[in-house]
Amino acid sequence: MSEIPSAMEAGVFRQVAPVLVVDDDTDWGMECAFALRQMGYEPFVASNADEAQALFRTHDISIAIVDYNLPGLDGIALIRELSRYADEHERQLRFIIATGHATKDIAIDAMRASAADFLEKPISPVDLRRALQRVQGLPEAVGERKVLLDRMSQLSGELQRLAGLIDEPVPSAHPGRPAEIAPVLPGGEVDSAQLRKFIKDLLRKESKRREIGGGELFGDPTWAMLLDLLLAKIEARRVSVSSACIASGAPMSTALRLVRRLVDEDVLCRLPDEQDKRRHFLVINPKFEQPLMVYLTEQLHSGG
């Protein structure tokens, strides 16, 4: 019998906790439900506010992961409705806000709505587990909200940088300025400034092409992601997984699956952030990077 208390302390007999996932992105909802099952939770998935309210009324749910951008009633409004119902029926309910387009304003809205945590898609299983542990009673770390706002501010800046590619004029080289990291180019006939301008032009064209048909039909998310990573190499800039997903122009769940496939096929490499263990950067595998640079240089020589 002495094994039973030890097993209980280890969590072997932990009661399965139901978790409500509300997201109109069916793929992401299924991915999140799968991760929750792996962690020992019982997921209930809703694609809109009405389904979420019906599930909450009929199941003993105390944790909800809610997407910020929902059709009809948005995530913040849904949180307020569910909170009101929970209060009226003396039930506990804590929320985690999830979004694929994180900004400082969204983070502030989440905190004003008393969300217990805020997660930026793509959400790693580690981040999801930590958020659920915090929601279930672990004390919030000192300064955690400041860290959250800093991360949202950084991502907001990245979104502005990517949006600026559409109309941004390429600055001329400044005399005496330290040279940027330049790729090895065939014959040395094209410098990094020329290639940088050419890649930016390609990204602008890709963005405009993606707009045709509502962004789903004519875009090439793999090419856009690789172009942005090549541009980052020339500019000596690091690209996080989230930023690469945004640069692809694809929905976040689709872009995340694309990153996983490219990593599995050794086209991309994930590098951990030494300052923030929850984040990873992406780089192109050198065996693919150099041929891509040569290809783009040849395209530049031939006039695109």
Short mmCIF file of C-alpha atoms in Angstrom, two decimals:
data_model
loop_
_atom_site.label_atom_id
_atom_site.label_comp_id
_atom_site.label_asym_id
_atom_site.label_seq_id
_atom_site.Cartn_x
_atom_site.Cartn_y
_atom_site.Cartn_z
CA MET A 1 0.00 0.00 0.00
CA SER A 2 2.95 2.35 0.46
CA GLU A 3 3.19 2.71 -3.33
CA ILE A 4 -0.22 4.42 -3.58
CA PRO A 5 0.68 7.71 -1.79
CA SER A 6 3.89 7.90 -3.82
CA ALA A 7 1.96 7.39 -7.04
CA MET A 8 -0.56 10.06 -6.05
CA GLU A 9 2.26 12.51 -5.34
CA ALA A 10 3.69 11.74 -8.78
CA GLY A 11 0.34 12.54 -10.37
CA VAL A 12 -0.45 9.02 -11.57
CA PHE A 13 -4.01 9.25 -10.23
CA ARG A 14 -4.53 12.90 -11.10
CA GLN A 15 -8.11 13.67 -12.07
CA VAL A 16 -8.47 14.36 -15.80
CA ALA A 17 -9.24 18.06 -16.22
CA PRO A 18 -11.58 19.14 -19.04
CA VAL A 19 -10.31 22.03 -21.18
CA LEU A 20 -12.42 24.01 -23.65
CA VAL A 21 -10.64 25.05 -26.88
CA VAL A 22 -12.41 27.76 -28.90
CA ASP A 23 -10.97 28.49 -32.35
CA ASP A 24 -12.46 28.78 -35.84
CA ASP A 25 -9.23 27.31 -37.28
CA THR A 26 -10.21 23.62 -37.31
CA ASP A 27 -6.67 22.41 -37.93
CA TRP A 28 -5.28 24.31 -34.97
CA GLY A 29 -8.15 23.18 -32.76
CA MET A 30 -7.36 19.54 -33.59
CA GLU A 31 -3.64 20.07 -32.97
CA CYS A 32 -4.34 21.68 -29.61
CA ALA A 33 -6.78 18.89 -28.64
CA PHE A 34 -4.17 16.27 -29.52
CA ALA A 35 -1.54 18.03 -27.38
CA LEU A 36 -3.98 18.30 -24.48
CA ARG A 37 -4.76 14.57 -24.61
CA GLN A 38 -1.04 13.81 -24.58
CA MET A 39 -0.77 15.88 -21.39
CA GLY A 40 -3.65 14.06 -19.72
CA TYR A 41 -6.42 16.64 -20.22
CA GLU A 42 -9.87 16.08 -21.74
CA PRO A 43 -10.35 18.57 -24.61
CA PHE A 44 -13.67 19.96 -25.85
CA VAL A 45 -13.37 21.87 -29.11
CA ALA A 46 -15.69 24.64 -30.34
CA SER A 47 -15.38 26.67 -33.54
CA ASN A 48 -17.51 29.63 -32.47
CA ALA A 49 -19.03 31.36 -29.46
CA ASP A 50 -22.38 29.53 -29.59
CA GLU A 51 -20.71 26.10 -29.57
CA ALA A 52 -18.42 27.22 -26.74
CA GLN A 53 -21.30 28.43 -24.57
CA ALA A 54 -23.24 25.20 -25.17
CA LEU A 55 -20.24 23.03 -24.19
CA PHE A 56 -19.56 25.11 -21.08
CA ARG A 57 -23.16 24.81 -19.90
CA THR A 58 -23.21 21.02 -20.30
CA HIS A 59 -19.72 20.08 -19.04
CA ASP A 60 -17.78 20.77 -15.86
CA ILE A 61 -15.15 22.93 -17.60
CA SER A 62 -12.92 25.24 -15.55
CA ILE A 63 -10.24 26.13 -18.15
CA ALA A 64 -10.79 27.63 -21.61
CA ILE A 65 -8.28 28.40 -24.36
CA VAL A 66 -9.93 31.07 -26.52
CA ASP A 67 -8.75 32.47 -29.84
CA TYR A 68 -8.79 36.27 -29.91
CA ASN A 69 -10.20 36.49 -33.46
CA LEU A 70 -13.47 34.57 -33.60
CA PRO A 71 -16.31 35.00 -36.10
CA GLY A 72 -19.25 36.89 -34.65
CA LEU A 73 -18.60 37.29 -30.94
CA ASP A 74 -14.84 37.89 -30.58
CA GLY A 75 -12.63 36.19 -28.01
CA ILE A 76 -12.72 38.98 -25.42
CA ALA A 77 -16.52 39.30 -25.64
CA LEU A 78 -16.87 35.52 -25.31
CA ILE A 79 -14.68 35.55 -22.19
CA ARG A 80 -16.97 38.14 -20.61
CA GLU A 81 -20.10 36.12 -21.50
CA LEU A 82 -18.69 32.87 -20.12
CA SER A 83 -17.42 34.66 -16.99
CA ARG A 84 -20.87 36.12 -16.37
CA TYR A 85 -22.49 32.69 -16.69
CA ALA A 86 -19.85 31.11 -14.43
CA ASP A 87 -20.42 33.76 -11.74
CA GLU A 88 -24.20 33.31 -11.88
CA HIS A 89 -23.82 29.54 -11.39
CA GLU A 90 -20.96 29.76 -8.87
CA ARG A 91 -18.49 28.01 -11.16
CA GLN A 92 -14.80 28.68 -11.59
CA LEU A 93 -13.45 29.43 -15.07
CA ARG A 94 -10.02 30.70 -16.05
CA PHE A 95 -8.95 31.72 -19.53
CA ILE A 96 -5.93 31.52 -21.80
CA ILE A 97 -6.03 33.81 -24.83
CA ALA A 98 -4.40 32.50 -28.03
CA THR A 99 -3.76 34.50 -31.18
CA GLY A 100 -1.80 34.21 -34.40
CA HIS A 101 -1.50 37.97 -34.81
CA ALA A 102 -0.17 39.15 -31.47
CA THR A 103 0.14 42.84 -30.68
CA LYS A 104 0.57 44.89 -27.54
CA ASP A 105 -3.07 46.05 -27.77
CA ILE A 106 -4.33 42.45 -27.85
CA ALA A 107 -2.18 41.60 -24.82
CA ILE A 108 -3.63 44.57 -22.93
CA ASP A 109 -7.20 43.56 -23.91
CA ALA A 110 -6.50 40.05 -22.61
CA MET A 111 -5.26 41.31 -19.26
CA ARG A 112 -8.19 43.72 -18.92
CA ALA A 113 -10.52 40.75 -19.48
CA SER A 114 -8.69 38.96 -16.61
CA ALA A 115 -7.22 36.26 -18.85
CA ALA A 116 -4.82 34.15 -16.80
CA ASP A 117 -2.33 33.80 -19.67
CA PHE A 118 -1.68 34.88 -23.24
CA LEU A 119 -0.12 32.61 -25.86
CA GLU A 120 1.16 33.48 -29.33
CA LYS A 121 0.62 30.98 -32.14
CA PRO A 122 2.37 28.78 -33.06
CA ILE A 123 2.13 27.42 -29.50
CA SER A 124 4.66 24.80 -28.49
CA PRO A 125 3.57 21.93 -26.22
CA VAL A 126 6.01 23.23 -23.58
CA ASP A 127 4.41 26.70 -23.57
CA LEU A 128 0.92 25.16 -23.48
CA ARG A 129 1.82 22.92 -20.54
CA ARG A 130 3.34 25.83 -18.60
CA ALA A 131 0.29 28.00 -19.24
CA LEU A 132 -2.04 25.28 -18.00
CA GLN A 133 0.09 24.78 -14.90
CA ARG A 134 -0.06 28.52 -14.18
CA VAL A 135 -3.82 28.55 -14.68
CA GLN A 136 -4.24 25.63 -12.28
CA GLY A 137 -2.72 27.51 -9.40
CA LEU A 138 1.01 28.07 -9.75
CA PRO A 139 1.90 31.67 -8.77
CA GLU A 140 2.65 34.06 -11.59
CA ALA A 141 6.34 34.90 -11.85
CA VAL A 142 7.39 38.41 -10.85
CA GLY A 143 7.54 40.65 -13.89
CA GLU A 144 5.79 38.12 -16.13
CA ARG A 145 3.36 40.69 -17.49
CA LYS A 146 6.21 43.02 -18.38
CA VAL A 147 7.91 40.18 -20.26
CA LEU A 148 4.64 39.51 -22.06
CA LEU A 149 4.26 43.12 -23.15
CA ASP A 150 7.89 43.23 -24.29
CA ARG A 151 7.34 40.14 -26.44
CA MET A 152 4.18 41.62 -27.93
CA SER A 153 6.01 44.86 -28.67
CA GLN A 154 8.80 42.97 -30.46
CA LEU A 155 6.31 41.02 -32.55
CA SER A 156 4.39 44.19 -33.38
CA GLY A 157 7.63 45.68 -34.69
CA GLU A 158 8.23 42.59 -36.81
CA LEU A 159 4.75 42.86 -38.30
CA GLN A 160 5.37 46.50 -39.17
CA ARG A 161 8.70 45.59 -40.80
CA LEU A 162 7.08 42.93 -42.98
CA ALA A 163 4.20 45.21 -43.94
CA GLY A 164 6.69 47.94 -44.83
CA LEU A 165 8.28 45.74 -47.49
CA ILE A 166 5.34 46.47 -49.78
CA ASP A 167 6.14 50.18 -50.17
CA GLU A 168 9.52 50.66 -48.51
CA PRO A 169 12.12 52.39 -50.70
CA VAL A 170 15.50 50.66 -50.57
CA PRO A 171 18.12 53.04 -49.09
CA SER A 172 21.31 53.67 -50.98
CA ALA A 173 24.61 52.48 -49.57
CA HIS A 174 26.17 54.84 -47.05
CA PRO A 175 29.88 55.56 -47.55
CA GLY A 176 31.99 54.26 -44.72
CA ARG A 177 29.22 52.14 -43.29
CA PRO A 178 30.37 48.66 -42.12
CA ALA A 179 29.58 46.03 -44.69
CA GLU A 180 26.63 43.74 -44.03
CA ILE A 181 27.12 40.02 -43.98
CA ALA A 182 27.33 39.16 -47.66
CA PRO A 183 26.72 35.76 -49.22
CA VAL A 184 29.31 34.12 -51.43
CA LEU A 185 28.28 35.17 -54.91
CA PRO A 186 29.43 33.70 -58.21
CA GLY A 187 32.12 35.82 -59.82
CA GLY A 188 31.74 38.56 -57.21
CA GLU A 189 29.72 40.60 -59.73
CA VAL A 190 26.75 41.36 -57.45
CA ASP A 191 27.17 42.88 -54.01
CA SER A 192 24.92 42.34 -50.99
CA ALA A 193 23.13 45.69 -51.43
CA GLN A 194 22.03 44.75 -54.95
CA LEU A 195 20.87 41.32 -53.85
CA ARG A 196 19.09 42.78 -50.83
CA LYS A 197 17.15 45.17 -53.08
CA PHE A 198 16.33 42.35 -55.50
CA ILE A 199 14.99 40.07 -52.74
CA LYS A 200 12.88 42.89 -51.31
CA ASP A 201 11.41 43.47 -54.76
CA LEU A 202 10.59 39.76 -54.99
CA LEU A 203 8.90 39.84 -51.57
CA ARG A 204 6.82 42.86 -52.61
CA LYS A 205 5.73 41.06 -55.79
CA GLU A 206 4.94 37.91 -53.82
CA SER A 207 2.81 39.94 -51.41
CA LYS A 208 0.84 41.53 -54.25
CA ARG A 209 0.39 38.16 -55.98
CA ARG A 210 -0.89 36.68 -52.72
CA GLU A 211 -3.64 39.31 -52.62
CA ILE A 212 -5.16 37.87 -55.81
CA GLY A 213 -7.97 35.50 -54.90
CA GLY A 214 -8.01 36.55 -51.27
CA GLY A 215 -4.51 35.34 -50.44
CA GLU A 216 -5.18 31.59 -50.55
CA LEU A 217 -4.90 30.71 -54.25
CA PHE A 218 -1.79 32.27 -55.74
CA GLY A 219 0.66 32.70 -52.88
CA ASP A 220 3.72 30.53 -52.37
CA PRO A 221 4.34 30.44 -48.59
CA THR A 222 7.51 28.32 -48.87
CA TRP A 223 9.16 30.73 -51.31
CA ALA A 224 8.12 33.79 -49.29
CA MET A 225 9.51 32.23 -46.10
CA LEU A 226 12.82 31.32 -47.76
CA LEU A 227 13.17 34.77 -49.32
CA ASP A 228 12.67 36.44 -45.94
CA LEU A 229 15.25 34.12 -44.34
CA LEU A 230 17.75 34.92 -47.12
CA LEU A 231 17.10 38.62 -46.63
CA ALA A 232 17.66 38.17 -42.89
CA LYS A 233 21.02 36.52 -43.61
CA ILE A 234 22.15 39.48 -45.71
CA GLU A 235 20.92 41.96 -43.08
CA ALA A 236 22.51 39.99 -40.21
CA ARG A 237 19.09 39.64 -38.64
CA ARG A 238 17.64 36.67 -36.73
CA VAL A 239 14.18 35.33 -37.58
CA SER A 240 12.02 33.58 -34.99
CA VAL A 241 9.64 30.77 -35.90
CA SER A 242 6.70 33.12 -35.40
CA SER A 243 8.21 35.77 -37.67
CA ALA A 244 8.93 33.19 -40.38
CA CYS A 245 5.31 32.04 -40.21
CA ILE A 246 4.09 35.61 -40.59
CA ALA A 247 6.44 36.21 -43.52
CA SER A 248 5.03 33.18 -45.34
CA GLY A 249 1.64 34.88 -45.62
CA ALA A 250 -0.13 31.61 -44.78
CA PRO A 251 -2.51 31.04 -41.86
CA MET A 252 -0.50 30.42 -38.71
CA SER A 253 -1.38 26.74 -38.34
CA THR A 254 -0.56 26.10 -42.03
CA ALA A 255 2.72 28.00 -41.74
CA LEU A 256 3.68 26.07 -38.60
CA ARG A 257 3.13 22.75 -40.39
CA LEU A 258 5.25 24.08 -43.26
CA VAL A 259 8.08 24.95 -40.85
CA ARG A 260 7.94 21.48 -39.33
CA ARG A 261 8.11 19.84 -42.76
CA LEU A 262 11.03 22.00 -43.89
CA VAL A 263 12.87 21.25 -40.65
CA ASP A 264 12.15 17.52 -41.01
CA GLU A 265 13.53 17.63 -44.56
CA ASP A 266 16.65 19.53 -43.39
CA VAL A 267 15.86 22.59 -45.50
CA LEU A 268 15.62 24.71 -42.34
CA CYS A 269 17.41 24.46 -39.00
CA ARG A 270 15.95 25.48 -35.64
CA LEU A 271 18.30 27.31 -33.26
CA PRO A 272 17.28 27.88 -29.61
CA ASP A 273 17.23 31.43 -28.29
CA GLU A 274 19.84 31.55 -25.52
CA GLN A 275 17.98 34.40 -23.80
CA ASP A 276 14.47 32.91 -24.03
CA LYS A 277 14.34 29.10 -24.00
CA ARG A 278 10.73 29.18 -25.18
CA ARG A 279 11.69 30.68 -28.54
CA HIS A 280 13.59 29.31 -31.53
CA PHE A 281 15.15 30.97 -34.55
CA LEU A 282 15.20 29.60 -38.08
CA VAL A 283 18.03 29.55 -40.61
CA ILE A 284 18.33 27.90 -43.99
CA ASN A 285 20.56 24.84 -44.07
CA PRO A 286 23.86 25.92 -45.71
CA LYS A 287 23.60 23.14 -48.31
CA PHE A 288 20.40 24.82 -49.60
CA GLU A 289 21.27 28.42 -48.78
CA GLN A 290 24.19 28.75 -51.16
CA PRO A 291 22.36 27.28 -54.20
CA LEU A 292 19.46 29.64 -53.48
CA MET A 293 21.83 32.61 -53.37
CA VAL A 294 23.39 31.52 -56.66
CA TYR A 295 19.95 31.10 -58.23
CA LEU A 296 18.84 34.58 -57.12
CA THR A 297 22.10 36.08 -58.36
CA GLU A 298 21.57 34.50 -61.75
CA GLN A 299 18.02 35.85 -61.81
CA LEU A 300 19.35 39.30 -60.96
CA HIS A 301 21.91 39.08 -63.80
CA SER A 302 19.22 38.04 -66.28
CA GLY A 303 16.87 40.83 -65.20
CA GLY A 304 14.58 38.73 -63.00
#
